[in-house]
Short mmCIF file of C-alpha atoms in Angstrom, two decimals:
data_model
loop_
_atom_site.label_atom_id
_atom_site.label_comp_id
_atom_site.label_asym_id
_atom_site.label_seq_id
_atom_site.Cartn_x
_atom_site.Cartn_y
_atom_site.Cartn_z
CA MET A 1 151.66 65.08 64.63
CA ILE A 2 148.97 65.65 67.45
CA THR A 3 147.14 68.80 69.18
CA LYS A 4 145.38 69.07 72.42
CA ARG A 5 143.80 71.50 74.57
CA ILE A 6 144.57 71.16 78.44
CA VAL A 7 143.91 72.65 81.31
CA LEU A 8 146.74 72.83 83.77
CA HIS A 9 146.09 73.89 87.69
CA PHE A 10 149.53 74.62 89.24
CA PRO A 11 149.51 74.54 93.25
CA GLN A 12 150.58 77.42 94.92
CA ARG A 13 154.23 76.10 95.44
CA LEU A 14 154.71 76.00 91.50
CA VAL A 15 153.48 79.04 90.59
CA ASP A 16 157.01 80.85 90.26
CA LYS A 17 158.57 77.88 88.50
CA PRO A 18 159.42 77.74 84.67
CA ILE A 19 157.76 74.58 84.12
CA VAL A 20 156.00 75.08 80.93
CA TYR A 21 159.05 76.54 79.10
CA LYS A 22 160.61 73.10 79.84
CA LEU A 23 157.85 71.60 77.46
CA ILE A 24 159.55 73.29 74.27
CA ARG A 25 163.40 72.72 75.61
CA ASP A 26 163.19 68.92 76.90
CA PHE A 27 160.11 67.64 74.94
CA ASN A 28 159.96 69.55 71.72
CA LEU A 29 156.48 70.54 72.06
CA GLU A 30 154.68 73.61 70.69
CA PHE A 31 152.33 75.38 72.86
CA ASN A 32 149.89 78.47 72.54
CA ILE A 33 148.76 79.80 75.78
CA LEU A 34 144.83 80.19 75.39
CA LYS A 35 144.42 81.82 78.86
CA ALA A 36 146.64 82.10 81.93
CA TYR A 37 145.76 83.54 85.71
CA VAL A 38 147.04 83.16 89.33
CA THR A 39 144.02 83.12 91.82
CA PRO A 40 143.78 85.04 94.98
CA GLN A 41 144.57 81.88 96.61
CA GLU A 42 147.90 81.99 94.48
CA GLU A 43 146.92 78.70 92.41
CA GLY A 44 147.80 79.20 88.86
CA LEU A 45 145.45 78.07 85.94
CA MET A 46 146.49 77.93 82.35
CA VAL A 47 144.73 76.64 79.20
CA LEU A 48 147.37 75.64 76.58
CA GLU A 49 147.16 74.00 73.18
CA LEU A 50 150.06 71.68 72.84
CA LYS A 51 151.31 70.43 69.62
CA GLY A 52 153.88 67.95 68.85
CA LYS A 53 154.67 64.16 68.01
CA ASP A 54 152.50 61.87 70.07
CA GLU A 55 155.19 60.36 72.19
CA ASP A 56 156.62 63.64 73.09
CA TYR A 57 153.18 64.79 74.16
CA GLN A 58 152.97 61.77 76.51
CA LYS A 59 156.05 62.40 77.96
CA GLY A 60 155.47 66.23 78.20
CA ILE A 61 152.32 65.39 79.99
CA LYS A 62 154.13 62.61 82.34
CA TYR A 63 156.58 65.35 83.34
CA LEU A 64 153.74 68.20 84.19
CA GLU A 65 151.92 65.62 86.17
CA SER A 66 155.17 64.37 88.35
CA SER A 67 156.11 68.36 88.73
CA GLY A 68 152.62 68.11 90.77
CA VAL A 69 150.43 69.88 88.19
CA LYS A 70 146.94 68.70 87.68
CA ILE A 71 145.83 68.26 84.20
CA GLN A 72 142.01 68.09 82.70
CA PRO A 73 141.11 67.94 79.11
CA LEU A 74 139.83 71.62 77.93
CA SER A 75 136.58 70.31 76.72
CA GLU A 76 135.75 69.16 80.41
CA ASP A 77 135.79 72.76 81.41
CA ILE A 78 133.49 74.67 79.36
CA ILE A 79 129.82 72.90 79.29
CA ARG A 80 126.49 73.69 77.76
CA ASN A 81 123.54 72.87 79.86
CA GLU A 82 121.17 71.24 77.54
CA THR A 83 118.08 72.07 79.49
CA LYS A 84 118.89 75.63 79.51
CA CYS A 85 119.79 76.40 76.15
CA THR A 86 116.89 77.47 73.88
CA HIS A 87 118.93 77.55 70.68
CA CYS A 88 118.25 81.30 70.21
CA GLY A 89 121.71 81.74 68.53
CA VAL A 90 122.86 85.18 70.18
CA CYS A 91 126.07 83.46 71.11
CA VAL A 92 126.98 82.43 67.53
CA PRO A 93 128.49 85.90 66.40
CA ILE A 94 130.40 86.46 69.42
CA CYS A 95 132.09 83.42 69.80
CA PRO A 96 135.66 83.79 68.13
CA THR A 97 136.39 80.49 67.33
CA GLN A 98 133.17 79.09 65.82
CA ALA A 99 132.95 76.54 68.67
CA LEU A 100 129.01 77.89 68.59
CA ALA A 101 127.35 77.43 65.40
CA VAL A 102 123.82 76.97 64.06
CA ASP A 103 122.89 73.83 62.32
CA LEU A 104 121.20 75.39 58.96
CA ILE A 105 118.92 72.38 58.84
CA THR A 106 117.76 72.09 62.43
CA ARG A 107 118.30 75.81 63.41
CA LYS A 108 119.72 74.45 66.78
CA VAL A 109 122.97 75.87 67.96
CA ASN A 110 125.83 73.10 68.13
CA PHE A 111 128.53 73.33 70.43
CA TYR A 112 131.87 72.02 69.43
CA ASP A 113 133.70 71.63 72.57
CA THR A 114 136.95 70.78 70.62
CA LYS A 115 136.96 74.41 69.01
CA CYS A 116 136.45 76.20 72.27
CA ILE A 117 139.46 78.17 73.64
CA ALA A 118 137.43 78.80 76.92
CA CYS A 119 137.58 82.63 76.44
CA GLU A 120 134.56 82.77 78.34
CA VAL A 121 132.80 85.44 76.18
CA CYS A 122 129.48 83.19 76.00
CA ILE A 123 129.46 82.65 79.84
CA LYS A 124 127.86 86.08 80.25
CA ALA A 125 126.50 86.79 77.43
CA CYS A 126 123.96 83.72 77.18
CA PRO A 127 120.60 84.98 77.89
CA THR A 128 119.47 81.69 79.73
CA HIS A 129 122.87 81.18 81.27
CA ALA A 130 123.40 77.81 79.62
CA MET A 131 127.02 77.98 79.29
CA GLU A 132 128.93 76.94 82.24
CA VAL A 133 132.56 77.23 83.46
CA HIS A 134 133.98 74.01 85.45
CA PHE A 135 137.82 74.99 85.98
CA MET B 1 85.58 79.68 51.44
CA LYS B 2 85.52 78.30 54.65
CA THR B 3 84.00 79.34 58.31
CA ILE B 4 85.84 78.99 61.46
CA ALA B 5 82.75 77.11 62.67
CA GLU B 6 82.90 74.71 59.96
CA ILE B 7 86.76 74.02 60.50
CA ASN B 8 85.72 73.57 64.48
CA GLN B 9 83.21 70.74 63.15
CA LYS B 10 85.87 69.33 61.13
CA ILE B 11 88.19 69.38 64.25
CA LYS B 12 85.74 67.52 66.29
CA LYS B 13 85.24 64.84 63.98
CA GLY B 14 88.86 64.60 63.36
CA GLU B 15 88.99 65.39 60.11
CA VAL B 16 90.70 68.63 60.03
CA VAL B 17 93.94 69.21 58.24
CA VAL B 18 96.65 71.49 59.99
CA VAL B 19 100.02 72.37 58.62
CA THR B 20 102.82 74.43 60.35
CA ALA B 21 103.43 77.74 58.57
CA GLU B 22 106.67 76.24 57.29
CA GLU B 23 104.72 73.16 55.72
CA ILE B 24 102.36 75.41 53.92
CA ILE B 25 105.18 77.00 51.90
CA ASP B 26 105.92 73.68 50.03
CA LEU B 27 102.35 72.87 49.90
CA VAL B 28 101.56 75.94 48.05
CA GLU B 29 104.59 75.55 45.78
CA LYS B 30 103.49 71.94 44.93
CA LYS B 31 100.03 72.02 44.70
CA GLY B 32 99.12 75.60 43.81
CA LEU B 33 97.25 78.03 46.03
CA LYS B 34 94.13 76.95 45.09
CA LYS B 35 94.15 73.28 45.77
CA ALA B 36 96.27 74.28 48.96
CA ALA B 37 93.58 76.62 50.32
CA GLN B 38 90.82 74.20 49.74
CA GLU B 39 92.82 71.37 51.27
CA VAL B 40 94.27 72.92 54.41
CA ASP B 41 91.89 74.19 57.13
CA VAL B 42 94.65 75.73 59.83
CA VAL B 43 97.95 76.73 59.54
CA THR B 44 99.83 76.95 62.91
CA THR B 45 102.44 79.55 63.55
CA GLY B 46 105.00 80.10 66.56
CA THR B 47 107.48 82.26 68.20
CA PHE B 48 109.74 81.95 70.86
CA GLY B 49 111.91 85.26 72.10
CA PRO B 50 112.49 87.70 74.96
CA MET B 51 109.19 89.68 75.11
CA CYS B 52 109.71 92.29 77.94
CA SER B 53 106.45 93.82 78.39
CA SER B 54 105.06 90.42 79.99
CA GLY B 55 104.07 89.84 83.72
CA ALA B 56 101.73 88.11 85.88
CA TYR B 57 99.16 88.89 88.23
CA PHE B 58 98.30 86.92 91.41
CA ASN B 59 95.91 86.83 94.04
CA ILE B 60 97.55 85.20 97.13
CA GLY B 61 94.88 84.68 99.65
CA HIS B 62 94.18 86.36 102.87
CA SER B 63 96.67 85.80 105.88
CA LYS B 64 95.25 85.46 109.67
CA PRO B 65 95.44 88.36 110.83
CA LYS B 66 94.82 90.35 107.51
CA ILE B 67 97.03 92.65 105.77
CA LYS B 68 96.48 94.90 103.05
CA ILE B 69 99.45 94.67 100.76
CA GLY B 70 97.52 96.95 98.20
CA GLY B 71 99.31 100.25 98.60
CA GLY B 72 102.26 98.89 100.60
CA ALA B 73 105.31 97.01 99.61
CA CYS B 74 105.89 93.71 98.24
CA ARG B 75 108.82 91.40 97.14
CA LEU B 76 109.01 87.78 95.90
CA ASN B 77 112.31 86.54 96.04
CA ASP B 78 113.61 90.14 96.57
CA VAL B 79 112.16 91.16 93.16
CA PRO B 80 109.66 94.22 93.83
CA VAL B 81 106.07 93.78 92.50
CA TYR B 82 103.21 96.44 92.02
CA THR B 83 100.70 96.68 94.77
CA GLY B 84 98.63 99.32 93.53
CA PHE B 85 95.58 97.12 93.89
CA ALA B 86 93.07 95.35 96.39
CA ALA B 87 94.43 93.56 99.45
CA MET B 88 96.13 90.84 98.03
CA ASP B 89 96.39 91.29 94.37
CA ILE B 90 99.69 91.92 93.14
CA TYR B 91 101.37 92.08 89.64
CA LEU B 92 105.01 90.97 88.81
CA GLY B 93 106.96 92.48 85.79
CA ALA B 94 109.07 90.34 84.00
CA THR B 95 112.23 93.18 83.76
CA ALA B 96 111.56 94.11 87.77
CA LEU B 97 115.45 93.74 89.77
CA PRO B 98 116.31 93.27 93.02
CA ASP B 99 116.62 96.40 95.07
CA ASP B 100 120.26 95.31 95.50
CA ASP B 101 120.85 94.58 92.35
CA PRO B 102 124.33 95.92 91.14
CA LEU B 103 122.53 96.98 87.97
CA ASN B 104 124.98 98.71 85.58
CA LYS B 105 127.37 99.60 88.31
CA VAL B 106 129.83 97.25 87.32
CA TYR B 107 129.36 97.63 83.53
CA PRO B 108 128.33 95.69 81.77
CA GLY B 109 125.70 94.66 84.54
CA GLU B 110 124.90 90.72 84.43
CA PHE B 111 121.19 90.76 85.79
CA ARG B 112 121.24 87.45 86.74
CA TYR B 113 117.54 87.25 88.64
CA GLY B 114 114.43 89.17 88.14
CA GLY B 115 111.03 88.92 87.43
CA GLY B 116 111.12 86.89 84.53
CA HIS B 117 112.86 84.20 86.72
CA VAL B 118 110.72 84.46 89.49
CA ILE B 119 107.82 83.44 86.98
CA GLN B 120 109.86 80.44 85.56
CA GLU B 121 110.72 79.44 89.25
CA LEU B 122 106.94 79.44 90.02
CA LEU B 123 106.43 77.03 87.35
CA GLU B 124 109.19 74.97 88.42
CA GLY B 125 106.98 74.45 91.53
CA LYS B 126 109.69 76.28 93.62
CA ASP B 127 108.89 78.13 96.97
CA ILE B 128 108.93 81.52 96.52
CA ARG B 129 109.45 83.85 99.47
CA LEU B 130 107.10 86.41 99.80
CA GLU B 131 107.58 89.62 102.01
CA ALA B 132 105.30 92.26 102.49
CA THR B 133 105.12 95.55 104.63
CA ALA B 134 101.73 97.45 104.94
CA TYR B 135 100.71 100.62 106.89
CA GLY B 136 97.67 98.80 108.92
CA THR B 137 94.40 99.70 108.98
CA ASP B 138 91.07 98.57 111.31
CA CYS B 139 90.01 96.14 108.78
CA TYR B 140 93.49 94.83 107.51
CA PRO B 141 95.68 95.45 111.10
CA ARG B 142 98.98 93.51 110.10
CA LYS B 143 101.92 95.57 109.23
CA LYS B 144 104.43 92.88 108.16
CA LEU B 145 103.99 89.44 106.32
CA ASP B 146 106.83 86.90 105.60
CA THR B 147 106.04 83.62 103.85
CA TYR B 148 106.53 81.10 101.15
CA ILE B 149 104.10 80.92 98.19
CA SER B 150 104.03 78.43 95.57
CA LEU B 151 101.89 78.33 92.13
CA LYS B 152 99.33 75.56 93.35
CA ASP B 153 98.40 77.60 96.39
CA LEU B 154 97.75 81.24 94.76
CA ASN B 155 93.97 81.63 94.05
CA GLU B 156 94.68 83.23 90.54
CA ALA B 157 98.18 83.34 88.86
CA VAL B 158 97.50 84.69 85.21
CA LEU B 159 100.36 85.65 82.80
CA PHE B 160 99.06 89.03 81.22
CA ASN B 161 101.40 90.23 78.67
CA LEU B 162 101.14 94.12 77.45
CA ARG B 163 103.07 93.81 74.32
CA ASN B 164 104.24 90.01 72.62
CA CYS B 165 104.67 88.87 69.29
CA TYR B 166 105.91 91.89 67.50
CA GLN B 167 105.42 91.58 63.73
CA ASN B 168 108.59 92.08 62.70
CA TYR B 169 111.61 93.77 64.24
CA ASN B 170 114.89 95.77 63.61
CA VAL B 171 118.20 94.04 62.69
CA ALA B 172 120.83 95.60 65.02
CA VAL B 173 124.19 96.88 64.04
CA ASN B 174 126.64 98.80 66.11
CA LEU B 175 128.60 101.99 63.79
CA SER B 176 130.44 102.88 66.82
CA ASP B 177 134.17 101.64 67.75
CA ARG B 178 133.17 100.34 71.33
CA ILE B 179 131.28 97.20 72.30
CA LEU B 180 127.57 97.75 73.08
CA TYR B 181 125.21 95.73 75.53
CA THR B 182 121.87 95.98 74.41
CA TYR B 183 118.63 94.21 74.55
CA MET B 184 119.40 92.87 71.14
CA GLY B 185 122.51 91.37 72.62
CA VAL B 186 126.23 92.06 72.57
CA LEU B 187 126.96 94.40 69.47
CA LYS B 188 130.58 94.26 68.68
CA PRO B 189 132.20 97.49 67.26
CA ASN B 190 132.61 98.65 63.81
CA CYS B 191 129.61 96.45 62.67
CA GLY B 192 131.42 93.14 63.92
CA ASN B 193 127.85 91.55 64.03
CA ALA B 194 124.15 92.01 62.98
CA ASN B 195 121.17 90.73 65.46
CA TYR B 196 118.10 90.02 64.49
CA CYS B 197 114.76 88.75 66.63
CA SER B 198 111.76 87.23 64.84
CA ALA B 199 110.65 83.86 63.74
CA GLY B 200 110.41 85.28 60.17
CA GLN B 201 108.19 82.94 58.31
CA LEU B 202 106.88 80.89 61.42
CA SER B 203 105.86 84.18 63.27
CA PRO B 204 102.20 84.61 63.85
CA LEU B 205 101.80 88.41 62.79
CA LEU B 206 104.01 87.71 59.87
CA ASN B 207 101.59 84.93 58.56
CA ASP B 208 98.48 87.46 58.66
CA PRO B 209 99.72 90.66 57.93
CA TYR B 210 96.56 92.67 57.82
CA TYR B 211 94.87 90.90 60.99
CA LYS B 212 92.09 89.39 58.93
CA THR B 213 91.86 86.44 61.34
CA ILE B 214 93.98 87.32 64.66
CA GLY B 215 91.76 89.61 66.54
CA ILE B 216 90.59 90.14 70.19
CA GLY B 217 89.56 86.84 71.53
CA THR B 218 91.68 84.48 69.19
CA ARG B 219 92.48 81.54 71.36
CA ILE B 220 96.20 80.82 71.22
CA PHE B 221 98.99 78.64 72.75
CA LEU B 222 100.56 80.60 75.26
CA GLY B 223 103.66 79.24 77.42
CA GLY B 224 102.44 75.67 76.82
CA GLY B 225 98.94 76.48 77.77
CA ILE B 226 95.88 77.98 76.14
CA GLY B 227 95.62 81.74 76.30
CA TYR B 228 93.77 84.32 74.36
CA VAL B 229 94.80 87.77 72.62
CA ALA B 230 93.21 90.28 74.88
CA TRP B 231 93.87 93.58 73.01
CA GLN B 232 96.30 95.23 70.53
CA GLY B 233 99.75 95.09 72.15
CA THR B 234 101.06 98.32 73.32
CA GLN B 235 102.82 100.15 70.65
CA HIS B 236 100.98 98.20 67.92
CA ASN B 237 101.47 100.23 64.64
CA PRO B 238 99.53 99.05 61.98
CA ASN B 239 100.96 102.07 59.63
CA VAL B 240 104.47 101.07 58.87
CA LYS B 241 106.18 100.69 55.52
CA ARG B 242 104.97 97.64 53.96
CA LYS B 243 106.16 95.27 51.04
CA ASP B 244 103.79 94.69 48.13
CA ASN B 245 103.02 91.07 50.20
CA GLY B 246 101.48 93.06 53.05
CA VAL B 247 104.89 92.37 55.16
CA PRO B 248 105.95 95.29 57.16
CA PHE B 249 109.62 96.03 57.11
CA ALA B 250 109.56 97.94 60.37
CA PRO B 251 108.09 96.69 64.02
CA GLY B 252 104.16 96.92 63.28
CA GLY B 253 101.39 95.03 65.02
CA THR B 254 101.76 93.68 68.38
CA LEU B 255 99.61 91.55 70.62
CA ALA B 256 98.45 91.69 74.40
CA VAL B 257 97.96 88.27 75.53
CA ILE B 258 96.20 86.44 78.66
CA GLY B 259 96.15 82.85 80.32
CA ASP B 260 96.15 80.73 83.35
CA LEU B 261 99.74 80.71 84.26
CA LYS B 262 99.11 77.17 86.31
CA GLN B 263 98.46 75.66 82.81
CA MET B 264 102.03 76.67 81.77
CA GLU B 265 105.50 75.47 81.58
CA SER B 266 108.81 76.79 82.32
CA GLN B 267 110.15 75.62 78.99
CA TRP B 268 108.14 78.00 77.30
CA LEU B 269 108.40 80.79 79.69
CA ARG B 270 112.10 81.23 80.42
CA GLY B 271 113.80 84.08 82.82
CA THR B 272 116.21 85.83 80.68
CA SER B 273 119.55 87.88 81.21
CA MET B 274 120.68 90.14 78.88
CA LEU B 275 124.14 91.49 79.76
CA GLY B 276 124.62 95.03 80.20
CA TYR B 277 120.65 95.70 79.78
CA GLY B 278 118.56 93.71 82.00
CA VAL B 279 116.25 90.95 82.90
CA THR B 280 113.15 89.47 80.87
CA LEU B 281 111.00 86.93 79.99
CA SER B 282 111.21 84.70 76.85
CA VAL B 283 107.92 83.62 75.95
CA GLY B 284 106.53 81.05 73.67
CA ILE B 285 103.31 81.90 71.66
CA GLY B 286 101.30 79.77 68.95
CA VAL B 287 98.86 81.58 66.79
CA PRO B 288 96.48 79.26 64.72
CA ILE B 289 95.45 80.60 61.46
CA PRO B 290 92.10 79.66 59.89
CA VAL B 291 92.64 79.01 55.95
CA LEU B 292 89.28 80.80 55.25
CA ASN B 293 90.09 81.37 51.58
CA GLU B 294 92.95 81.86 49.00
CA GLU B 295 94.14 85.09 50.20
CA ILE B 296 94.80 84.00 53.61
CA ALA B 297 96.42 80.82 52.25
CA GLN B 298 98.50 83.27 50.29
CA PHE B 299 99.58 85.21 53.38
CA CYS B 300 100.66 82.11 55.25
CA ALA B 301 102.73 80.97 52.45
CA VAL B 302 105.27 83.69 53.15
CA LYS B 303 108.83 82.55 53.23
CA ASP B 304 111.76 84.04 54.76
CA GLU B 305 113.30 85.48 51.50
CA GLU B 306 110.04 87.81 51.22
CA ILE B 307 110.16 89.33 54.58
CA TYR B 308 112.49 92.21 54.82
CA ALA B 309 113.74 94.10 57.77
CA TYR B 310 115.34 97.15 58.52
CA ILE B 311 118.93 97.59 59.86
CA ILE B 312 119.48 99.97 62.49
CA ASP B 313 122.23 101.41 64.04
CA TYR B 314 122.34 101.05 67.97
CA SER B 315 125.46 103.24 68.48
CA GLN B 316 123.46 106.46 67.31
CA ALA B 317 120.22 106.00 65.42
CA TYR B 318 118.47 103.80 68.00
CA PRO B 319 119.37 105.37 71.39
CA GLN B 320 118.86 109.21 70.12
CA GLY B 321 115.73 108.30 68.33
CA MET B 322 117.00 109.42 64.89
CA PRO B 323 115.30 108.53 61.69
CA GLY B 324 117.36 106.41 59.20
CA THR B 325 118.14 103.00 58.23
CA LEU B 326 121.34 101.29 56.98
CA GLY B 327 119.44 99.15 54.42
CA GLU B 328 117.04 96.26 54.41
CA VAL B 329 117.83 92.42 54.46
CA ASN B 330 115.45 89.46 54.30
CA TYR B 331 115.38 86.65 56.93
CA LYS B 332 116.71 83.99 54.41
CA GLN B 333 119.90 86.01 54.28
CA LEU B 334 119.67 86.66 58.11
CA LYS B 335 119.41 82.94 58.54
CA SER B 336 122.45 81.89 56.59
CA GLY B 337 124.43 83.23 59.22
CA LYS B 338 126.05 86.24 57.08
CA ILE B 339 124.74 89.36 55.68
CA ASN B 340 126.56 91.98 53.29
CA LEU B 341 126.35 95.22 54.62
CA GLN B 342 128.38 98.14 52.92
CA GLY B 343 130.57 95.70 51.27
CA LYS B 344 131.30 93.59 54.61
CA GLU B 345 130.28 90.50 55.44
CA ILE B 346 128.85 90.49 58.98
CA SER B 347 127.88 87.50 60.98
CA THR B 348 124.26 87.41 62.39
CA GLY B 349 123.04 86.14 65.51
CA ALA B 350 119.42 85.80 66.55
CA LEU B 351 117.44 86.31 70.08
CA SER B 352 114.50 84.41 68.60
CA SER B 353 114.88 80.67 68.65
CA TYR B 354 113.66 79.27 65.41
CA SER B 355 113.87 75.66 66.76
CA LYS B 356 111.65 76.41 69.54
CA ALA B 357 109.26 78.69 67.54
CA LYS B 358 109.12 75.28 64.92
CA GLU B 359 108.39 72.97 68.22
CA ILE B 360 105.46 75.20 69.15
CA ALA B 361 103.84 75.49 65.79
CA GLU B 362 104.21 71.27 66.09
CA GLU B 363 102.78 71.32 69.45
CA LEU B 364 99.67 73.54 68.52
CA LYS B 365 98.99 71.23 65.53
CA SER B 366 99.18 68.30 67.41
CA TRP B 367 96.55 69.96 69.84
CA ILE B 368 94.14 70.81 66.88
CA LYS B 369 94.57 67.52 65.16
CA LYS B 370 93.52 65.46 68.69
CA GLY B 371 90.63 67.94 68.98
CA ASP B 372 91.89 69.50 72.26
CA PHE B 373 92.02 73.07 70.74
CA LEU B 374 89.19 74.72 68.81
CA LEU B 375 89.59 77.90 67.01
CA SER B 376 87.49 81.02 68.21
CA ASP B 377 86.01 83.72 66.20
CA PRO B 378 87.62 87.08 67.23
CA VAL B 379 85.22 89.06 69.12
CA ALA B 380 86.95 92.25 67.54
CA PRO B 381 89.58 93.03 65.13
CA LEU B 382 92.99 94.31 65.85
CA PRO B 383 93.37 98.07 64.55
CA GLY B 384 94.42 97.59 60.91
CA VAL B 385 96.12 99.76 58.34
CA GLU B 386 93.05 101.96 57.49
CA SER B 387 92.33 102.65 61.23
CA GLY B 388 94.48 105.51 61.45
CA TYR B 389 96.11 103.90 64.92
CA SER B 390 99.68 104.70 65.41
CA PHE B 391 102.32 104.56 67.71
CA LYS B 392 103.56 108.21 68.82
CA PRO B 393 106.84 109.56 70.07
CA LEU B 394 106.32 111.11 73.64
CA LYS B 395 106.23 114.91 73.38
CA GLU B 396 107.94 116.20 76.23
CA ARG B 397 106.67 119.37 77.99
CA LEU B 398 108.47 122.21 80.03
CA ILE B 399 107.39 121.97 83.82
CA LYS B 400 106.26 125.11 85.10
#
């Protein structure tokens, strides 16, 4: 079993198609929608956590790609700008998944991008705008 | 017993023993107070956090023909500055915002750019647009100026902060059922988090609780350059309740500081945005404490578990100016990431960067060791506990 968090970009022509539903029916994948919206240009964006057998996951991804969905791993989308971060720690208690946590030895704030669900709470709350979204 | 003059002789000879306010803790525990006080000459402290009463003044040089910005209006990258001085002197405050900033009209406002950011960009060597309008006089006929300025071209650029380095601070929580956007960060409803803002055991005035060595004229690390304590800071309040070790529970003493901005670095002076609140400047300050005797060594050995702060509700008590605290908590507990309040476990967040504070204390230590930084005797003390100096609330009066 593997669990992966990915970002799906749907072109306008696919926005009204039941694509994600097929991941369950045809590929036996479990999914958890972490975020979904349609932009004013009518492109869709969805952040999904997919869980299933490696083989099924690969098939599912292939299916999504062949349908015209662009896929990115989630960890590429929320980035910490290391030169801007002052390691104050004001983001730590508001992060719902503990993706931002203080190292108790160095007192620096670590960003665990694999735990990040791209909720974007930290983006506006960061006093030095060190957290960046790259969807 | 040592004197500052003797310590400076050791600095010049390269024989000085300097440790940080963190290192002195272990040293006193291992070697005992007496030995530690004999061996150590200087303890370096540090703090890095948002400090709103900060700003800088500039003399920008005369244009041809001349303009009297004094009494007129002036903006740096759209951020208004204070012009009530002579022709070309202006003061930029850290919390100033552009006139067209949406503020909290779309709540919570983002406050992406303001005075603090202009200071940071000047230090980064960026060109800043200066726009000024004036009424015109016989000797200063010009009425408009629109140009770029940069830090190196200014005659004087001086960081002059009215209140920095608070001796301890509140721990902020939110007892209400809605989210709050404060200068203490985002506070989740129903005590969802507790935010604090002090470097604790590394913080300058917590290592010299009775201002025995830090006074007016003390030479300090300011924003990466050399600065001085100019005065007690605004809202200086030595008469707050203290623990037996002298450490105040509440925000106590403060410092006004001054220094040449041209020597400073943007990594230690950072434009800062507080969601729903405004902009400010995060300032890095380090103060050296001469270990003149055992008593001072004892003060410097203060550790996080011995420094307590009051927990204050920012939904009612703080904004309404009501007395009362929800309890007290020490910095060891705060730094563990969780505190207990009324039987509930709450996550903690900090506004003050301890890792940056530590870097500052280390940097100042290396300056002193290299002989680049001598200690100064204060020319006058800060008002202490016995002075009767206090921080009074405003008495509002009826307008007749």
